[in-house]
mmCIF file with all atom_site columns, C-alpha atoms in Angstrom:
data_model
loop_
_atom_site.group_PDB
_atom_site.id
_atom_site.type_symbol
_atom_site.label_atom_id
_atom_site.label_alt_id
_atom_site.label_comp_id
_atom_site.label_asym_id
_atom_site.label_entity_id
_atom_site.label_seq_id
_atom_site.pdbx_PDB_ins_code
_atom_site.Cartn_x
_atom_site.Cartn_y
_atom_site.Cartn_z
_atom_site.occupancy
_atom_site.B_iso_or_equiv
_atom_site.pdbx_formal_charge
_atom_site.auth_seq_id
_atom_site.auth_comp_id
_atom_site.auth_asym_id
_atom_site.auth_atom_id
_atom_site.pdbx_PDB_model_num
ATOM 1   C CA . UNK E 1 1   ? -0.087  0.261  0.232   1.00 65.00 ? 1   UNK E CA 1
ATOM 2   C CA . UNK E 1 2   ? 1.839   2.876  -1.278  1.00 75.00 ? 2   UNK E CA 1
ATOM 3   C CA . UNK E 1 3   ? -0.616  5.855  -0.515  1.00 92.00 ? 3   UNK E CA 1
ATOM 4   C CA . UNK E 1 4   ? 0.234   9.442  -1.063  1.00 95.00 ? 4   UNK E CA 1
ATOM 5   C CA . UNK E 1 5   ? 4.038   9.180  -2.626  1.00 96.00 ? 5   UNK E CA 1
ATOM 6   C CA . UNK E 1 6   ? 5.855   12.724 -2.550  1.00 96.00 ? 6   UNK E CA 1
ATOM 7   C CA . UNK E 1 7   ? 9.038   13.180 -4.682  1.00 96.00 ? 7   UNK E CA 1
ATOM 8   C CA . UNK E 1 8   ? 11.776  14.403 -3.912  1.00 96.00 ? 8   UNK E CA 1
ATOM 9   C CA . UNK E 1 9   ? 12.235  14.439 -0.226  1.00 95.00 ? 9   UNK E CA 1
ATOM 10  C CA . UNK E 1 10  ? 14.598  17.293 -0.456  1.00 96.00 ? 10  UNK E CA 1
ATOM 11  C CA . UNK E 1 11  ? 15.461  20.207 -2.443  1.00 96.00 ? 11  UNK E CA 1
ATOM 12  C CA . UNK E 1 12  ? 17.764  23.074 -2.300  1.00 97.00 ? 12  UNK E CA 1
ATOM 13  C CA . UNK E 1 13  ? 16.702  25.450 -5.260  1.00 97.00 ? 13  UNK E CA 1
ATOM 14  C CA . UNK E 1 14  ? 18.907  29.146 -5.967  1.00 97.00 ? 14  UNK E CA 1
ATOM 15  C CA . UNK E 1 15  ? 16.481  32.146 -6.684  1.00 97.00 ? 15  UNK E CA 1
ATOM 16  C CA . UNK E 1 16  ? 14.797  32.257 -9.599  1.00 96.00 ? 16  UNK E CA 1
ATOM 17  C CA . UNK E 1 17  ? 14.811  28.500 -11.037 1.00 97.00 ? 17  UNK E CA 1
ATOM 18  C CA . UNK E 1 18  ? 11.655  26.291 -11.202 1.00 96.00 ? 18  UNK E CA 1
ATOM 19  C CA . UNK E 1 19  ? 11.361  22.951 -10.164 1.00 96.00 ? 19  UNK E CA 1
ATOM 20  C CA . UNK E 1 20  ? 7.830   20.333 -10.467 1.00 97.00 ? 20  UNK E CA 1
ATOM 21  C CA . UNK E 1 21  ? 7.252   18.458 -7.194  1.00 98.00 ? 21  UNK E CA 1
ATOM 22  C CA . UNK E 1 22  ? 5.658   15.271 -7.686  1.00 98.00 ? 22  UNK E CA 1
ATOM 23  C CA . UNK E 1 23  ? 2.506   13.771 -5.921  1.00 98.00 ? 23  UNK E CA 1
ATOM 24  C CA . UNK E 1 24  ? 1.115   10.454 -6.902  1.00 97.00 ? 24  UNK E CA 1
ATOM 25  C CA . UNK E 1 25  ? -1.765  8.510  -5.089  1.00 97.00 ? 25  UNK E CA 1
ATOM 26  C CA . UNK E 1 26  ? -2.901  4.838  -5.715  1.00 95.00 ? 26  UNK E CA 1
ATOM 27  C CA . UNK E 1 27  ? -6.157  5.094  -3.442  1.00 93.00 ? 27  UNK E CA 1
ATOM 28  C CA . UNK E 1 28  ? -8.342  6.359  -6.244  1.00 92.00 ? 28  UNK E CA 1
ATOM 29  C CA . UNK E 1 29  ? -9.401  9.365  -4.651  1.00 93.00 ? 29  UNK E CA 1
ATOM 30  C CA . UNK E 1 30  ? -11.338 12.071 -6.241  1.00 92.00 ? 30  UNK E CA 1
ATOM 31  C CA . UNK E 1 31  ? -9.775  14.969 -4.087  1.00 93.00 ? 31  UNK E CA 1
ATOM 32  C CA . UNK E 1 32  ? -6.444  16.117 -3.757  1.00 95.00 ? 32  UNK E CA 1
ATOM 33  C CA . UNK E 1 33  ? -4.599  19.149 -2.127  1.00 95.00 ? 33  UNK E CA 1
ATOM 34  C CA . UNK E 1 34  ? -1.416  20.894 -1.764  1.00 97.00 ? 34  UNK E CA 1
ATOM 35  C CA . UNK E 1 35  ? 0.074   22.261 1.605   1.00 96.00 ? 35  UNK E CA 1
ATOM 36  C CA . UNK E 1 36  ? 2.774   24.029 3.001   1.00 96.00 ? 36  UNK E CA 1
ATOM 37  C CA . UNK E 1 37  ? 3.789   23.882 6.625   1.00 95.00 ? 37  UNK E CA 1
ATOM 38  C CA . UNK E 1 38  ? 6.190   26.754 7.858   1.00 92.00 ? 38  UNK E CA 1
ATOM 39  C CA . UNK E 1 39  ? 7.375   26.345 11.550  1.00 81.00 ? 39  UNK E CA 1
ATOM 40  C CA . UNK E 1 40  ? 4.792   27.628 14.456  1.00 74.00 ? 40  UNK E CA 1
ATOM 41  C CA . UNK E 1 41  ? 2.030   28.459 11.248  1.00 77.00 ? 41  UNK E CA 1
ATOM 42  C CA . UNK E 1 42  ? 0.360   25.621 10.720  1.00 83.00 ? 42  UNK E CA 1
ATOM 43  C CA . UNK E 1 43  ? -0.413  24.168 7.206   1.00 92.00 ? 43  UNK E CA 1
ATOM 44  C CA . UNK E 1 44  ? -1.784  26.601 4.684   1.00 93.00 ? 44  UNK E CA 1
ATOM 45  C CA . UNK E 1 45  ? -3.423  25.394 1.165   1.00 93.00 ? 45  UNK E CA 1
ATOM 46  C CA . UNK E 1 46  ? -1.709  26.284 -1.804  1.00 96.00 ? 46  UNK E CA 1
ATOM 47  C CA . UNK E 1 47  ? -4.311  24.700 -4.314  1.00 96.00 ? 47  UNK E CA 1
ATOM 48  C CA . UNK E 1 48  ? -6.538  21.777 -4.609  1.00 94.00 ? 48  UNK E CA 1
ATOM 49  C CA . UNK E 1 49  ? -8.463  19.490 -7.132  1.00 94.00 ? 49  UNK E CA 1
ATOM 50  C CA . UNK E 1 50  ? -11.987 17.541 -6.784  1.00 91.00 ? 50  UNK E CA 1
ATOM 51  C CA . UNK E 1 51  ? -10.830 15.617 -9.954  1.00 93.00 ? 51  UNK E CA 1
ATOM 52  C CA . UNK E 1 52  ? -9.050  15.296 -13.337 1.00 94.00 ? 52  UNK E CA 1
ATOM 53  C CA . UNK E 1 53  ? -8.973  18.538 -15.352 1.00 95.00 ? 53  UNK E CA 1
ATOM 54  C CA . UNK E 1 54  ? -10.461 20.539 -12.303 1.00 95.00 ? 54  UNK E CA 1
ATOM 55  C CA . UNK E 1 55  ? -8.464  22.846 -10.059 1.00 96.00 ? 55  UNK E CA 1
ATOM 56  C CA . UNK E 1 56  ? -8.812  25.825 -7.573  1.00 94.00 ? 56  UNK E CA 1
ATOM 57  C CA . UNK E 1 57  ? -6.885  27.953 -5.628  1.00 94.00 ? 57  UNK E CA 1
ATOM 58  C CA . UNK E 1 58  ? -6.230  27.901 -2.058  1.00 92.00 ? 58  UNK E CA 1
ATOM 59  C CA . UNK E 1 59  ? -5.144  30.459 0.318   1.00 90.00 ? 59  UNK E CA 1
ATOM 60  C CA . UNK E 1 60  ? -1.848  31.135 -0.711  1.00 95.00 ? 60  UNK E CA 1
ATOM 61  C CA . UNK E 1 61  ? -1.667  30.065 -4.611  1.00 97.00 ? 61  UNK E CA 1
ATOM 62  C CA . UNK E 1 62  ? 0.991   32.768 -5.704  1.00 96.00 ? 62  UNK E CA 1
ATOM 63  C CA . UNK E 1 63  ? 4.110   31.559 -6.877  1.00 96.00 ? 63  UNK E CA 1
ATOM 64  C CA . UNK E 1 64  ? 2.806   28.109 -7.721  1.00 97.00 ? 64  UNK E CA 1
ATOM 65  C CA . UNK E 1 65  ? 0.891   26.275 -10.327 1.00 97.00 ? 65  UNK E CA 1
ATOM 66  C CA . UNK E 1 66  ? -1.034  22.684 -10.783 1.00 97.00 ? 66  UNK E CA 1
ATOM 67  C CA . UNK E 1 67  ? -2.477  20.477 -13.074 1.00 96.00 ? 67  UNK E CA 1
ATOM 68  C CA . UNK E 1 68  ? -4.283  17.377 -12.765 1.00 97.00 ? 68  UNK E CA 1
ATOM 69  C CA . UNK E 1 69  ? -4.621  15.366 -16.176 1.00 97.00 ? 69  UNK E CA 1
ATOM 70  C CA . UNK E 1 70  ? -5.099  12.111 -14.306 1.00 96.00 ? 70  UNK E CA 1
ATOM 71  C CA . UNK E 1 71  ? -6.983  11.122 -10.897 1.00 96.00 ? 71  UNK E CA 1
ATOM 72  C CA . UNK E 1 72  ? -3.495  9.827  -9.381  1.00 97.00 ? 72  UNK E CA 1
ATOM 73  C CA . UNK E 1 73  ? -1.068  12.852 -10.207 1.00 97.00 ? 73  UNK E CA 1
ATOM 74  C CA . UNK E 1 74  ? -0.981  16.296 -8.826  1.00 98.00 ? 74  UNK E CA 1
ATOM 75  C CA . UNK E 1 75  ? 1.887   17.888 -9.254  1.00 98.00 ? 75  UNK E CA 1
ATOM 76  C CA . UNK E 1 76  ? 3.383   21.342 -8.073  1.00 98.00 ? 76  UNK E CA 1
ATOM 77  C CA . UNK E 1 77  ? 4.988   23.702 -10.132 1.00 97.00 ? 77  UNK E CA 1
ATOM 78  C CA . UNK E 1 78  ? 6.814   26.609 -8.710  1.00 96.00 ? 78  UNK E CA 1
ATOM 79  C CA . UNK E 1 79  ? 7.922   29.159 -11.024 1.00 89.00 ? 79  UNK E CA 1
ATOM 80  C CA . UNK E 1 80  ? 10.983  31.706 -10.530 1.00 93.00 ? 80  UNK E CA 1
ATOM 81  C CA . UNK E 1 81  ? 11.696  30.254 -7.021  1.00 95.00 ? 81  UNK E CA 1
ATOM 82  C CA . UNK E 1 82  ? 11.687  32.765 -4.285  1.00 96.00 ? 82  UNK E CA 1
ATOM 83  C CA . UNK E 1 83  ? 13.056  32.842 -0.326  1.00 96.00 ? 83  UNK E CA 1
ATOM 84  C CA . UNK E 1 84  ? 9.775   32.530 0.981   1.00 95.00 ? 84  UNK E CA 1
ATOM 85  C CA . UNK E 1 85  ? 8.560   29.779 -0.766  1.00 96.00 ? 85  UNK E CA 1
ATOM 86  C CA . UNK E 1 86  ? 11.264  27.920 1.802   1.00 96.00 ? 86  UNK E CA 1
ATOM 87  C CA . UNK E 1 87  ? 8.835   25.387 3.270   1.00 96.00 ? 87  UNK E CA 1
ATOM 88  C CA . UNK E 1 88  ? 8.104   22.117 4.181   1.00 96.00 ? 88  UNK E CA 1
ATOM 89  C CA . UNK E 1 89  ? 5.340   20.869 1.194   1.00 97.00 ? 89  UNK E CA 1
ATOM 90  C CA . UNK E 1 90  ? 2.649   18.299 1.787   1.00 96.00 ? 90  UNK E CA 1
ATOM 91  C CA . UNK E 1 91  ? 0.220   16.963 -0.515  1.00 97.00 ? 91  UNK E CA 1
ATOM 92  C CA . UNK E 1 92  ? -2.888  14.695 0.506   1.00 94.00 ? 92  UNK E CA 1
ATOM 93  C CA . UNK E 1 93  ? -5.889  13.226 -0.853  1.00 94.00 ? 93  UNK E CA 1
ATOM 94  C CA . UNK E 1 94  ? -9.206  11.970 -0.016  1.00 90.00 ? 94  UNK E CA 1
ATOM 95  C CA . UNK E 1 95  ? -12.383 10.934 -1.338  1.00 86.00 ? 95  UNK E CA 1
ATOM 96  C CA . UNK E 1 96  ? -15.224 13.092 -1.522  1.00 77.00 ? 96  UNK E CA 1
ATOM 97  C CA . UNK E 1 97  ? -19.005 12.433 -0.069  1.00 68.00 ? 97  UNK E CA 1
ATOM 98  C CA . UNK E 1 98  ? -19.967 11.468 3.195   1.00 57.00 ? 98  UNK E CA 1
ATOM 99  C CA . UNK E 1 99  ? -17.762 13.375 5.516   1.00 68.00 ? 99  UNK E CA 1
ATOM 100 C CA . UNK E 1 100 ? -16.121 9.826  7.025   1.00 75.00 ? 100 UNK E CA 1
ATOM 101 C CA . UNK E 1 101 ? -13.058 9.917  4.267   1.00 80.00 ? 101 UNK E CA 1
ATOM 102 C CA . UNK E 1 102 ? -10.161 11.127 6.311   1.00 84.00 ? 102 UNK E CA 1
ATOM 103 C CA . UNK E 1 103 ? -7.095  13.000 4.819   1.00 88.00 ? 103 UNK E CA 1
ATOM 104 C CA . UNK E 1 104 ? -4.072  10.862 3.934   1.00 91.00 ? 104 UNK E CA 1
ATOM 105 C CA . UNK E 1 105 ? -0.885  12.778 3.661   1.00 93.00 ? 105 UNK E CA 1
ATOM 106 C CA . UNK E 1 106 ? 2.533   12.162 2.039   1.00 94.00 ? 106 UNK E CA 1
ATOM 107 C CA . UNK E 1 107 ? 5.909   12.528 3.593   1.00 92.00 ? 107 UNK E CA 1
ATOM 108 C CA . UNK E 1 108 ? 6.769   15.940 2.110   1.00 94.00 ? 108 UNK E CA 1
ATOM 109 C CA . UNK E 1 109 ? 9.253   17.377 0.521   1.00 96.00 ? 109 UNK E CA 1
ATOM 110 C CA . UNK E 1 110 ? 11.275  20.208 2.204   1.00 95.00 ? 110 UNK E CA 1
ATOM 111 C CA . UNK E 1 111 ? 12.599  22.511 0.187   1.00 97.00 ? 111 UNK E CA 1
ATOM 112 C CA . UNK E 1 112 ? 15.043  25.658 0.347   1.00 96.00 ? 112 UNK E CA 1
ATOM 113 C CA . UNK E 1 113 ? 15.675  28.772 -1.790  1.00 96.00 ? 113 UNK E CA 1
ATOM 114 C CA . UNK E 1 114 ? 19.148  30.245 -1.353  1.00 95.00 ? 114 UNK E CA 1
ATOM 115 C CA . UNK L 2 1   ? -13.066 33.093 7.770   1.00 86.00 ? 1   UNK L CA 1
ATOM 116 C CA . UNK L 2 2   ? -12.905 29.553 9.623   1.00 91.00 ? 2   UNK L CA 1
ATOM 117 C CA . UNK L 2 3   ? -9.876  29.844 12.389  1.00 93.00 ? 3   UNK L CA 1
ATOM 118 C CA . UNK L 2 4   ? -8.609  27.173 14.299  1.00 95.00 ? 4   UNK L CA 1
ATOM 119 C CA . UNK L 2 5   ? -6.907  27.209 17.594  1.00 95.00 ? 5   UNK L CA 1
ATOM 120 C CA . UNK L 2 6   ? -5.244  24.951 20.057  1.00 96.00 ? 6   UNK L CA 1
ATOM 121 C CA . UNK L 2 7   ? -3.628  25.504 23.510  1.00 92.00 ? 7   UNK L CA 1
ATOM 122 C CA . UNK L 2 8   ? -1.502  24.788 24.971  1.00 91.00 ? 8   UNK L CA 1
ATOM 123 C CA . UNK L 2 9   ? 1.461   25.331 21.846  1.00 93.00 ? 9   UNK L CA 1
ATOM 124 C CA . UNK L 2 10  ? 3.582   22.516 23.942  1.00 95.00 ? 10  UNK L CA 1
ATOM 125 C CA . UNK L 2 11  ? 3.208   20.050 26.568  1.00 95.00 ? 11  UNK L CA 1
ATOM 126 C CA . UNK L 2 12  ? 5.755   18.306 28.940  1.00 97.00 ? 12  UNK L CA 1
ATOM 127 C CA . UNK L 2 13  ? 4.251   15.622 30.994  1.00 96.00 ? 13  UNK L CA 1
ATOM 128 C CA . UNK L 2 14  ? 5.504   12.605 32.806  1.00 97.00 ? 14  UNK L CA 1
ATOM 129 C CA . UNK L 2 15  ? 4.991   8.845  31.302  1.00 97.00 ? 15  UNK L CA 1
ATOM 130 C CA . UNK L 2 16  ? 1.787   7.799  32.753  1.00 97.00 ? 16  UNK L CA 1
ATOM 131 C CA . UNK L 2 17  ? -0.412  10.736 33.003  1.00 96.00 ? 17  UNK L CA 1
ATOM 132 C CA . UNK L 2 18  ? -3.923  11.362 30.866  1.00 97.00 ? 18  UNK L CA 1
ATOM 133 C CA . UNK L 2 19  ? -3.748  14.643 29.324  1.00 95.00 ? 19  UNK L CA 1
ATOM 134 C CA . UNK L 2 20  ? -6.302  16.625 27.377  1.00 96.00 ? 20  UNK L CA 1
ATOM 135 C CA . UNK L 2 21  ? -5.079  18.092 23.860  1.00 97.00 ? 21  UNK L CA 1
ATOM 136 C CA . UNK L 2 22  ? -8.140  21.205 22.870  1.00 97.00 ? 22  UNK L CA 1
ATOM 137 C CA . UNK L 2 23  ? -8.567  22.360 19.942  1.00 97.00 ? 23  UNK L CA 1
ATOM 138 C CA . UNK L 2 24  ? -11.289 25.141 19.215  1.00 97.00 ? 24  UNK L CA 1
ATOM 139 C CA . UNK L 2 25  ? -12.840 26.993 16.076  1.00 97.00 ? 25  UNK L CA 1
ATOM 140 C CA . UNK L 2 26  ? -14.764 30.118 15.055  1.00 96.00 ? 26  UNK L CA 1
ATOM 141 C CA . UNK L 2 27  ? -17.201 28.820 12.540  1.00 93.00 ? 27  UNK L CA 1
ATOM 142 C CA . UNK L 2 28  ? -19.377 25.757 13.612  1.00 92.00 ? 28  UNK L CA 1
ATOM 143 C CA . UNK L 2 29  ? -20.840 25.054 10.768  1.00 91.00 ? 29  UNK L CA 1
ATOM 144 C CA . UNK L 2 30  ? -18.622 22.275 9.924   1.00 91.00 ? 30  UNK L CA 1
ATOM 145 C CA . UNK L 2 31  ? -18.712 18.868 7.808   1.00 88.00 ? 31  UNK L CA 1
ATOM 146 C CA . UNK L 2 32  ? -16.140 17.061 10.297  1.00 91.00 ? 32  UNK L CA 1
ATOM 147 C CA . UNK L 2 33  ? -13.040 17.676 12.340  1.00 94.00 ? 33  UNK L CA 1
ATOM 148 C CA . UNK L 2 34  ? -10.154 15.488 12.230  1.00 95.00 ? 34  UNK L CA 1
ATOM 149 C CA . UNK L 2 35  ? -7.053  15.134 14.579  1.00 96.00 ? 35  UNK L CA 1
ATOM 150 C CA . UNK L 2 36  ? -3.719  13.985 13.437  1.00 95.00 ? 36  UNK L CA 1
ATOM 151 C CA . UNK L 2 37  ? -0.150  13.065 14.517  1.00 96.00 ? 37  UNK L CA 1
ATOM 152 C CA . UNK L 2 38  ? 3.207   14.181 12.954  1.00 94.00 ? 38  UNK L CA 1
ATOM 153 C CA . UNK L 2 39  ? 6.396   13.156 14.182  1.00 93.00 ? 39  UNK L CA 1
ATOM 154 C CA . UNK L 2 40  ? 9.305   15.434 13.331  1.00 87.00 ? 40  UNK L CA 1
ATOM 155 C CA . UNK L 2 41  ? 10.372  15.342 9.486   1.00 82.00 ? 41  UNK L CA 1
ATOM 156 C CA . UNK L 2 42  ? 7.203   13.355 8.625   1.00 85.00 ? 42  UNK L CA 1
ATOM 157 C CA . UNK L 2 43  ? 3.875   13.682 7.163   1.00 87.00 ? 43  UNK L CA 1
ATOM 158 C CA . UNK L 2 44  ? 0.555   13.997 9.042   1.00 91.00 ? 44  UNK L CA 1
ATOM 159 C CA . UNK L 2 45  ? -1.372  10.697 10.133  1.00 92.00 ? 45  UNK L CA 1
ATOM 160 C CA . UNK L 2 46  ? -4.804  10.808 10.962  1.00 92.00 ? 46  UNK L CA 1
ATOM 161 C CA . UNK L 2 47  ? -5.685  9.611  14.029  1.00 96.00 ? 47  UNK L CA 1
ATOM 162 C CA . UNK L 2 48  ? -9.850  10.167 14.929  1.00 95.00 ? 48  UNK L CA 1
ATOM 163 C CA . UNK L 2 49  ? -12.266 11.972 12.703  1.00 93.00 ? 49  UNK L CA 1
ATOM 164 C CA . UNK L 2 50  ? -15.327 13.184 13.909  1.00 94.00 ? 50  UNK L CA 1
ATOM 165 C CA . UNK L 2 51  ? -18.509 13.703 11.777  1.00 91.00 ? 51  UNK L CA 1
ATOM 166 C CA . UNK L 2 52  ? -20.528 17.366 12.529  1.00 90.00 ? 52  UNK L CA 1
ATOM 167 C CA . UNK L 2 53  ? -23.692 14.344 13.637  1.00 91.00 ? 53  UNK L CA 1
ATOM 168 C CA . UNK L 2 54  ? -21.051 13.020 16.774  1.00 93.00 ? 54  UNK L CA 1
ATOM 169 C CA . UNK L 2 55  ? -19.821 13.612 20.051  1.00 95.00 ? 55  UNK L CA 1
ATOM 170 C CA . UNK L 2 56  ? -17.400 11.556 20.170  1.00 95.00 ? 56  UNK L CA 1
ATOM 171 C CA . UNK L 2 57  ? -14.394 9.100  18.542  1.00 95.00 ? 57  UNK L CA 1
ATOM 172 C CA . UNK L 2 58  ? -12.566 6.222  20.175  1.00 96.00 ? 58  UNK L CA 1
ATOM 173 C CA . UNK L 2 59  ? -9.599  4.545  18.521  1.00 95.00 ? 59  UNK L CA 1
ATOM 174 C CA . UNK L 2 60  ? -7.610  2.555  21.393  1.00 96.00 ? 60  UNK L CA 1
ATOM 175 C CA . UNK L 2 61  ? -5.917  5.409  24.493  1.00 97.00 ? 61  UNK L CA 1
ATOM 176 C CA . UNK L 2 62  ? -7.403  8.422  22.249  1.00 97.00 ? 62  UNK L CA 1
ATOM 177 C CA . UNK L 2 63  ? -10.674 9.797  22.724  1.00 97.00 ? 63  UNK L CA 1
ATOM 178 C CA . UNK L 2 64  ? -11.763 12.827 20.835  1.00 97.00 ? 64  UNK L CA 1
ATOM 179 C CA . UNK L 2 65  ? -15.245 14.968 22.031  1.00 97.00 ? 65  UNK L CA 1
ATOM 180 C CA . UNK L 2 66  ? -16.796 17.486 19.880  1.00 97.00 ? 66  UNK L CA 1
ATOM 181 C CA . UNK L 2 67  ? -18.911 20.055 20.986  1.00 96.00 ? 67  UNK L CA 1
ATOM 182 C CA . UNK L 2 68  ? -20.286 21.866 17.395  1.00 93.00 ? 68  UNK L CA 1
ATOM 183 C CA . UNK L 2 69  ? -22.097 24.287 19.507  1.00 92.00 ? 69  UNK L CA 1
ATOM 184 C CA . UNK L 2 70  ? -19.188 26.136 21.577  1.00 95.00 ? 70  UNK L CA 1
ATOM 185 C CA . UNK L 2 71  ? -16.516 25.328 18.669  1.00 96.00 ? 71  UNK L CA 1
ATOM 186 C CA . UNK L 2 72  ? -14.752 22.942 20.553  1.00 97.00 ? 72  UNK L CA 1
ATOM 187 C CA . UNK L 2 73  ? -12.911 19.733 20.541  1.00 97.00 ? 73  UNK L CA 1
ATOM 188 C CA . UNK L 2 74  ? -10.687 17.798 23.071  1.00 97.00 ? 74  UNK L CA 1
ATOM 189 C CA . UNK L 2 75  ? -7.902  14.943 22.253  1.00 97.00 ? 75  UNK L CA 1
ATOM 190 C CA . UNK L 2 76  ? -8.100  13.059 25.263  1.00 97.00 ? 76  UNK L CA 1
ATOM 191 C CA . UNK L 2 77  ? -5.126  10.625 25.581  1.00 97.00 ? 77  UNK L CA 1
ATOM 192 C CA . UNK L 2 78  ? -4.976  8.407  28.494  1.00 97.00 ? 78  UNK L CA 1
ATOM 193 C CA . UNK L 2 79  ? -1.918  6.610  30.222  1.00 97.00 ? 79  UNK L CA 1
ATOM 194 C CA . UNK L 2 80  ? 0.692   8.656  28.133  1.00 97.00 ? 80  UNK L CA 1
ATOM 195 C CA . UNK L 2 81  ? 3.536   6.709  27.185  1.00 97.00 ? 81  UNK L CA 1
ATOM 196 C CA . UNK L 2 82  ? 6.997   8.250  25.338  1.00 96.00 ? 82  UNK L CA 1
ATOM 197 C CA . UNK L 2 83  ? 6.298   7.138  21.933  1.00 96.00 ? 83  UNK L CA 1
ATOM 198 C CA . UNK L 2 84  ? 3.143   9.610  22.289  1.00 97.00 ? 84  UNK L CA 1
ATOM 199 C CA . UNK L 2 85  ? 5.605   12.431 21.839  1.00 97.00 ? 85  UNK L CA 1
ATOM 200 C CA . UNK L 2 86  ? 4.716   14.216 18.611  1.00 97.00 ? 86  UNK L CA 1
ATOM 201 C CA . UNK L 2 87  ? 2.508   17.374 17.686  1.00 96.00 ? 87  UNK L CA 1
ATOM 202 C CA . UNK L 2 88  ? -0.923  17.076 17.152  1.00 97.00 ? 88  UNK L CA 1
ATOM 203 C CA . UNK L 2 89  ? -2.765  19.072 14.998  1.00 96.00 ? 89  UNK L CA 1
ATOM 204 C CA . UNK L 2 90  ? -6.716  19.625 14.921  1.00 96.00 ? 90  UNK L CA 1
ATOM 205 C CA . UNK L 2 91  ? -8.485  20.014 11.819  1.00 94.00 ? 91  UNK L CA 1
ATOM 206 C CA . UNK L 2 92  ? -11.901 21.070 10.344  1.00 93.00 ? 92  UNK L CA 1
ATOM 207 C CA . UNK L 2 93  ? -13.976 20.834 7.190   1.00 89.00 ? 93  UNK L CA 1
ATOM 208 C CA . UNK L 2 94  ? -16.176 24.115 7.069   1.00 87.00 ? 94  UNK L CA 1
ATOM 209 C CA . UNK L 2 95  ? -19.862 23.475 4.927   1.00 83.00 ? 95  UNK L CA 1
ATOM 210 C CA . UNK L 2 96  ? -19.400 25.239 1.657   1.00 77.00 ? 96  UNK L CA 1
ATOM 211 C CA . UNK L 2 97  ? -15.403 25.222 1.432   1.00 75.00 ? 97  UNK L CA 1
ATOM 212 C CA . UNK L 2 98  ? -15.358 22.313 -1.133  1.00 68.00 ? 98  UNK L CA 1
ATOM 213 C CA . UNK L 2 99  ? -13.864 19.685 1.461   1.00 76.00 ? 99  UNK L CA 1
ATOM 214 C CA . UNK L 2 100 ? -10.920 22.558 2.235   1.00 82.00 ? 100 UNK L CA 1
ATOM 215 C CA . UNK L 2 101 ? -9.541  21.622 5.739   1.00 87.00 ? 101 UNK L CA 1
ATOM 216 C CA . UNK L 2 102 ? -8.308  24.310 7.847   1.00 92.00 ? 102 UNK L CA 1
ATOM 217 C CA . UNK L 2 103 ? -5.791  23.714 10.077  1.00 93.00 ? 103 UNK L CA 1
ATOM 218 C CA . UNK L 2 104 ? -4.790  24.708 13.765  1.00 94.00 ? 104 UNK L CA 1
ATOM 219 C CA . UNK L 2 105 ? -1.143  25.628 14.234  1.00 91.00 ? 105 UNK L CA 1
ATOM 220 C CA . UNK L 2 106 ? -0.745  22.388 16.402  1.00 94.00 ? 106 UNK L CA 1
ATOM 221 C CA . UNK L 2 107 ? 0.398   21.125 20.115  1.00 96.00 ? 107 UNK L CA 1
ATOM 222 C CA . UNK L 2 108 ? 3.741   19.571 20.125  1.00 96.00 ? 108 UNK L CA 1
ATOM 223 C CA . UNK L 2 109 ? 3.840   16.817 23.188  1.00 97.00 ? 109 UNK L CA 1
ATOM 224 C CA . UNK L 2 110 ? 6.601   15.671 25.177  1.00 97.00 ? 110 UNK L CA 1
ATOM 225 C CA . UNK L 2 111 ? 6.527   12.333 27.576  1.00 97.00 ? 111 UNK L CA 1
ATOM 226 C CA . UNK L 2 112 ? 9.018   11.790 29.880  1.00 96.00 ? 112 UNK L CA 1
ATOM 227 C CA . UNK L 2 113 ? 10.069  9.213  31.604  1.00 91.00 ? 113 UNK L CA 1
#
């Protein structure tokens, strides 16, 4: 049972570089989310998707882009990396509907922009 | 806008003690509330989920309660163990928000020998 898989685990970027954080889930979950976690600040929602081909902005979308071409994959793209994007990024997924479905998280990608 | 608060931010207890972690939220129109555990350098693991129609959920030594009208939830840990040391986060889905969770900032728990 792989669950939610994120790659890479760690990455250091220079200011202005770009990269894609990968997220894939094998639970056939329609809903997928990207969060960032900063020390003492809790988790903030960047983007989310309720199904293939559908994405929407969360609280802190600036500087990021997403796509959802398949149910399994939900990559997060950083264009022109800035020091403010230094954070731990978590991908998560769940099934929609009844309210009984918990959120499943990946192990995170720790990104440093210098 | 939903806001979720967890108090205290950090807690240290000796092994064997029973303890309570608190979570409060400002908008009582929630779909459900989840408690998570996060170990250092790891992702979040779901511990308990309480639907809006429920009052409590139990799993082993953990019991979570929900009082929607007052905007409060508690996580009770019985007979704490050093392995319980972690950060505990609560999160709510507010109705009408397309299943987006709002997280608290967590309580960092240390259980000492």
